[in-house]
């Protein structure tokens, strides 16, 4: 948790911030907190934060913050204005919630979903290939003149099942196209 003046100057950071970042309370919180922000994102984050603070509106963003070990973790950061009874902005209160593990899980799920989609697409295409010669064989059997009733029934069953299988494969292909 943290607090800032009306203009956004940080004036207080909670103990967990100091424990995580390695910054000491004797250092200037208003300046040193920026040094912990991810360098590739700090300019964009500060721009968005400044716009919201200038408007007196709540702010939310995902920010990378460097820990005392030098590694960055990702935090969902919120800030909202504290106002006096007349509605004048007095200060800002904000929080950082570590979402690094959640982001990793989301990325793993996304990758697993992509592997599933790739598997379905490959499976559908691989299942479709053997159907063509079976369909051709059924057509040849259909053209045989002297087939007995049992052969005709067997051919009709095979033909129906091939049609059913072809529709299932097309459904799989549709799923992979949609994905």
mmCIF file of C-alpha atoms in Angstrom:
data_model
loop_
_atom_site.group_PDB
_atom_site.id
_atom_site.type_symbol
_atom_site.label_atom_id
_atom_site.label_comp_id
_atom_site.label_asym_id
_atom_site.label_seq_id
_atom_site.Cartn_x
_atom_site.Cartn_y
_atom_site.Cartn_z
ATOM 1 C CA UNK A 1 0.000 0.000 0.000
ATOM 2 C CA UNK A 2 1.094 3.582 -0.555
ATOM 3 C CA UNK A 3 -0.093 7.147 -0.246
ATOM 4 C CA UNK A 4 0.675 10.224 -2.303
ATOM 5 C CA UNK A 5 -0.002 13.942 -2.096
ATOM 6 C CA UNK A 6 -2.582 15.600 -4.377
ATOM 7 C CA UNK A 7 0.076 16.016 -7.087
ATOM 8 C CA UNK A 8 1.070 12.327 -6.939
ATOM 9 C CA UNK A 9 4.261 12.737 -4.904
ATOM 10 C CA UNK A 10 4.671 9.543 -2.865
ATOM 11 C CA UNK A 11 4.740 10.309 0.864
ATOM 12 C CA UNK A 12 4.223 6.867 2.424
ATOM 13 C CA UNK A 13 4.945 3.247 1.495
ATOM 14 C CA UNK A 14 4.036 0.318 3.716
ATOM 15 C CA UNK A 15 6.547 -2.074 5.296
ATOM 16 C CA UNK A 16 5.947 -4.780 2.658
ATOM 17 C CA UNK A 17 7.114 -2.359 -0.055
ATOM 18 C CA UNK A 18 10.399 -1.819 1.754
ATOM 19 C CA UNK A 19 10.798 -5.545 2.431
ATOM 20 C CA UNK A 20 10.164 -6.423 -1.215
ATOM 21 C CA UNK A 21 12.250 -3.687 -2.875
ATOM 22 C CA UNK A 22 15.079 -3.412 -0.374
ATOM 23 C CA UNK A 23 14.646 0.358 -0.256
ATOM 24 C CA UNK A 24 14.885 1.717 3.280
ATOM 25 C CA UNK A 25 12.395 4.115 4.853
ATOM 26 C CA UNK A 26 15.211 6.663 5.245
ATOM 27 C CA UNK A 27 15.542 6.935 1.475
ATOM 28 C CA UNK A 28 13.272 9.393 -0.285
ATOM 29 C CA UNK A 29 10.118 7.445 -1.122
ATOM 30 C CA UNK A 30 9.060 10.115 -3.609
ATOM 31 C CA UNK A 31 12.070 9.376 -5.826
ATOM 32 C CA UNK A 32 13.283 5.872 -5.030
ATOM 33 C CA UNK A 33 10.003 4.120 -5.807
ATOM 34 C CA UNK A 34 10.472 5.026 -9.494
ATOM 35 C CA UNK A 35 13.854 3.300 -9.563
ATOM 36 C CA UNK A 36 12.065 -0.010 -8.849
ATOM 37 C CA UNK A 37 9.674 0.282 -11.792
ATOM 38 C CA UNK A 38 10.372 -1.772 -14.913
ATOM 39 C CA UNK A 39 12.412 0.486 -17.248
ATOM 40 C CA UNK A 40 10.537 -0.622 -20.372
ATOM 41 C CA UNK A 41 7.172 0.333 -18.872
ATOM 42 C CA UNK A 42 7.798 3.172 -16.431
ATOM 43 C CA UNK A 43 7.268 5.997 -18.954
ATOM 44 C CA UNK A 44 3.952 4.589 -20.156
ATOM 45 C CA UNK A 45 2.771 3.785 -16.630
ATOM 46 C CA UNK A 46 3.697 7.260 -15.364
ATOM 47 C CA UNK A 47 1.935 8.918 -18.314
ATOM 48 C CA UNK A 48 -1.287 6.993 -17.679
ATOM 49 C CA UNK A 49 -1.043 7.598 -13.944
ATOM 50 C CA UNK A 50 -0.434 11.339 -14.439
ATOM 51 C CA UNK A 51 -3.483 11.636 -16.744
ATOM 52 C CA UNK A 52 -5.739 9.931 -14.209
ATOM 53 C CA UNK A 53 -4.371 11.906 -11.279
ATOM 54 C CA UNK A 54 -4.734 15.205 -13.151
ATOM 55 C CA UNK A 55 -8.361 14.261 -13.770
ATOM 56 C CA UNK A 56 -8.808 13.092 -10.174
ATOM 57 C CA UNK A 57 -9.970 9.699 -11.443
ATOM 58 C CA UNK A 58 -9.077 6.211 -10.164
ATOM 59 C CA UNK A 59 -6.075 4.579 -11.815
ATOM 60 C CA UNK A 60 -5.336 0.916 -12.498
ATOM 61 C CA UNK A 61 -2.495 -0.681 -14.414
ATOM 62 C CA UNK A 62 -0.167 -3.670 -14.431
ATOM 63 C CA UNK A 63 3.360 -2.695 -13.439
ATOM 64 C CA UNK A 64 6.663 -4.504 -13.196
ATOM 65 C CA UNK A 65 8.493 -3.841 -9.922
ATOM 66 C CA UNK A 66 12.046 -4.951 -9.170
ATOM 67 C CA UNK A 67 12.571 -6.768 -5.907
ATOM 68 C CA UNK A 68 15.641 -6.690 -3.702
ATOM 69 C CA UNK A 69 16.880 -9.798 -5.576
ATOM 70 C CA UNK A 70 16.956 -7.816 -8.855
ATOM 71 C CA UNK A 71 14.104 -9.756 -10.449
ATOM 72 C CA UNK A 72 10.865 -8.162 -11.584
ATOM 73 C CA UNK A 73 7.444 -9.332 -10.547
ATOM 74 C CA UNK A 74 4.155 -8.080 -11.961
ATOM 75 C CA UNK A 75 1.668 -6.204 -9.833
ATOM 76 C CA UNK A 76 -1.865 -4.992 -10.383
ATOM 77 C CA UNK A 77 -1.695 -1.424 -9.137
ATOM 78 C CA UNK A 78 -4.707 0.635 -8.078
ATOM 79 C CA UNK A 79 -4.958 4.225 -6.885
ATOM 80 C CA UNK A 80 -7.950 6.290 -5.912
ATOM 81 C CA UNK A 81 -8.422 9.820 -4.670
ATOM 82 C CA UNK A 82 -9.136 10.590 -1.037
ATOM 83 C CA UNK A 83 -11.332 13.664 -0.781
ATOM 84 C CA UNK A 84 -12.439 15.929 2.019
ATOM 85 C CA UNK A 85 -16.088 16.525 2.913
ATOM 86 C CA UNK A 86 -16.391 19.210 0.238
ATOM 87 C CA UNK A 87 -15.084 16.838 -2.426
ATOM 88 C CA UNK A 88 -11.654 18.424 -2.782
ATOM 89 C CA UNK A 89 -8.838 16.000 -3.525
ATOM 90 C CA UNK A 90 -6.660 15.613 -0.424
ATOM 91 C CA UNK A 91 -4.371 12.706 -1.299
ATOM 92 C CA UNK A 92 -4.122 9.384 -3.100
ATOM 93 C CA UNK A 93 -4.241 5.868 -1.713
ATOM 94 C CA UNK A 94 -2.919 2.966 -3.728
ATOM 95 C CA UNK A 95 -2.157 -0.727 -3.571
ATOM 96 C CA UNK A 96 0.021 -3.188 -5.446
ATOM 97 C CA UNK A 97 -1.139 -6.809 -5.674
ATOM 98 C CA UNK A 98 1.393 -9.369 -6.905
ATOM 99 C CA UNK A 99 -0.118 -11.171 -9.921
ATOM 100 C CA UNK A 100 3.071 -12.751 -11.290
ATOM 101 C CA UNK A 101 1.975 -16.325 -10.551
ATOM 102 C CA UNK A 102 -1.499 -15.669 -11.947
ATOM 103 C CA UNK A 103 0.022 -14.322 -15.187
ATOM 104 C CA UNK A 104 2.241 -17.414 -15.466
ATOM 105 C CA UNK A 105 -0.774 -19.703 -15.011
ATOM 106 C CA UNK A 106 -2.743 -17.739 -17.617
ATOM 107 C CA UNK A 107 0.161 -18.019 -20.077
ATOM 108 C CA UNK A 108 0.460 -21.782 -19.433
ATOM 109 C CA UNK A 109 -3.287 -22.210 -20.017
ATOM 110 C CA UNK A 110 -3.057 -20.194 -23.225
ATOM 111 C CA UNK A 111 -0.187 -22.378 -24.467
ATOM 112 C CA UNK A 112 -2.047 -25.566 -23.525
ATOM 113 C CA UNK A 113 -5.142 -24.308 -25.338
ATOM 114 C CA UNK A 114 -3.047 -23.601 -28.449
ATOM 115 C CA UNK A 115 -1.518 -27.100 -28.309
ATOM 116 C CA UNK A 116 -5.037 -28.565 -28.021
ATOM 117 C CA UNK A 117 -6.205 -26.553 -31.046
ATOM 118 C CA UNK A 118 -3.159 -27.652 -33.053
ATOM 119 C CA UNK A 119 -3.782 -31.284 -32.070
ATOM 120 C CA UNK A 120 -7.447 -31.116 -33.122
ATOM 121 C CA UNK A 121 -6.521 -29.619 -36.491
ATOM 122 C CA UNK A 122 -3.869 -32.289 -37.153
ATOM 123 C CA UNK A 123 -6.176 -35.071 -35.930
ATOM 124 C CA UNK A 124 -9.004 -33.947 -38.205
ATOM 125 C CA UNK A 125 -6.755 -33.822 -41.237
ATOM 126 C CA UNK A 126 -5.183 -37.189 -40.430
ATOM 127 C CA UNK A 127 -8.598 -38.811 -39.946
ATOM 128 C CA UNK A 128 -9.865 -37.363 -43.202
ATOM 129 C CA UNK A 129 -7.096 -38.944 -45.320
ATOM 130 C CA UNK A 130 -8.108 -42.630 -44.865
ATOM 131 C CA UNK A 131 -11.761 -41.849 -45.643
ATOM 132 C CA UNK A 132 -11.141 -41.151 -49.333
ATOM 133 C CA UNK A 133 -10.044 -44.698 -50.278
ATOM 134 C CA UNK A 134 -12.816 -46.226 -48.129
ATOM 135 C CA UNK A 135 -15.391 -44.027 -49.912
ATOM 136 C CA UNK A 136 -13.953 -45.145 -53.250
ATOM 137 C CA UNK A 137 -14.186 -48.812 -52.209
ATOM 138 C CA UNK A 138 -17.858 -48.334 -51.198
ATOM 139 C CA UNK A 139 -18.580 -46.732 -54.595
ATOM 140 C CA UNK A 140 -16.956 -49.694 -56.364
ATOM 141 C CA UNK A 141 -19.073 -52.099 -54.294
ATOM 142 C CA UNK A 142 -22.188 -50.109 -55.212
ATOM 143 C CA UNK A 143 -21.484 -50.665 -58.928
ATOM 144 C CA UNK A 144 -21.162 -54.429 -58.579
ATOM 145 C CA UNK A 145 -24.276 -55.906 -60.269
ATOM 146 C CA UNK A 146 -24.682 -59.296 -58.665
ATOM 147 C CA UNK A 147 -24.448 -58.469 -55.006
ATOM 148 C CA UNK A 148 -26.501 -60.473 -52.577
ATOM 149 C CA UNK A 149 -28.739 -58.749 -49.970
ATOM 150 C CA UNK A 150 -26.211 -59.223 -47.153
ATOM 151 C CA UNK A 151 -23.508 -57.506 -49.178
ATOM 152 C CA UNK A 152 -25.880 -54.645 -50.008
ATOM 153 C CA UNK A 153 -26.803 -54.164 -46.337
ATOM 154 C CA UNK A 154 -23.114 -54.267 -45.299
ATOM 155 C CA UNK A 155 -22.252 -51.709 -47.996
ATOM 156 C CA UNK A 156 -25.102 -49.449 -46.845
ATOM 157 C CA UNK A 157 -23.928 -49.667 -43.214
ATOM 158 C CA UNK A 158 -20.370 -48.832 -44.254
ATOM 159 C CA UNK A 159 -21.622 -45.943 -46.421
ATOM 160 C CA UNK A 160 -23.740 -44.500 -43.556
ATOM 161 C CA UNK A 161 -20.878 -44.794 -41.077
ATOM 162 C CA UNK A 162 -18.448 -43.131 -43.486
ATOM 163 C CA UNK A 163 -20.916 -40.262 -43.878
ATOM 164 C CA UNK A 164 -21.227 -39.971 -40.103
ATOM 165 C CA UNK A 165 -17.468 -40.058 -39.664
ATOM 166 C CA UNK A 166 -16.992 -37.425 -42.389
ATOM 167 C CA UNK A 167 -19.440 -35.095 -40.577
ATOM 168 C CA UNK A 168 -17.592 -35.607 -37.269
ATOM 169 C CA UNK A 169 -14.274 -34.822 -38.957
ATOM 170 C CA UNK A 170 -15.770 -31.704 -40.555
ATOM 171 C CA UNK A 171 -16.957 -30.647 -37.086
ATOM 172 C CA UNK A 172 -13.420 -31.096 -35.778
ATOM 173 C CA UNK A 173 -12.087 -29.021 -38.666
ATOM 174 C CA UNK A 174 -14.704 -26.330 -37.946
ATOM 175 C CA UNK A 175 -13.599 -26.237 -34.305
ATOM 176 C CA UNK A 176 -9.964 -25.827 -35.314
ATOM 177 C CA UNK A 177 -10.885 -23.089 -37.832
ATOM 178 C CA UNK A 178 -12.908 -21.216 -35.190
ATOM 179 C CA UNK A 179 -10.072 -21.514 -32.669
#
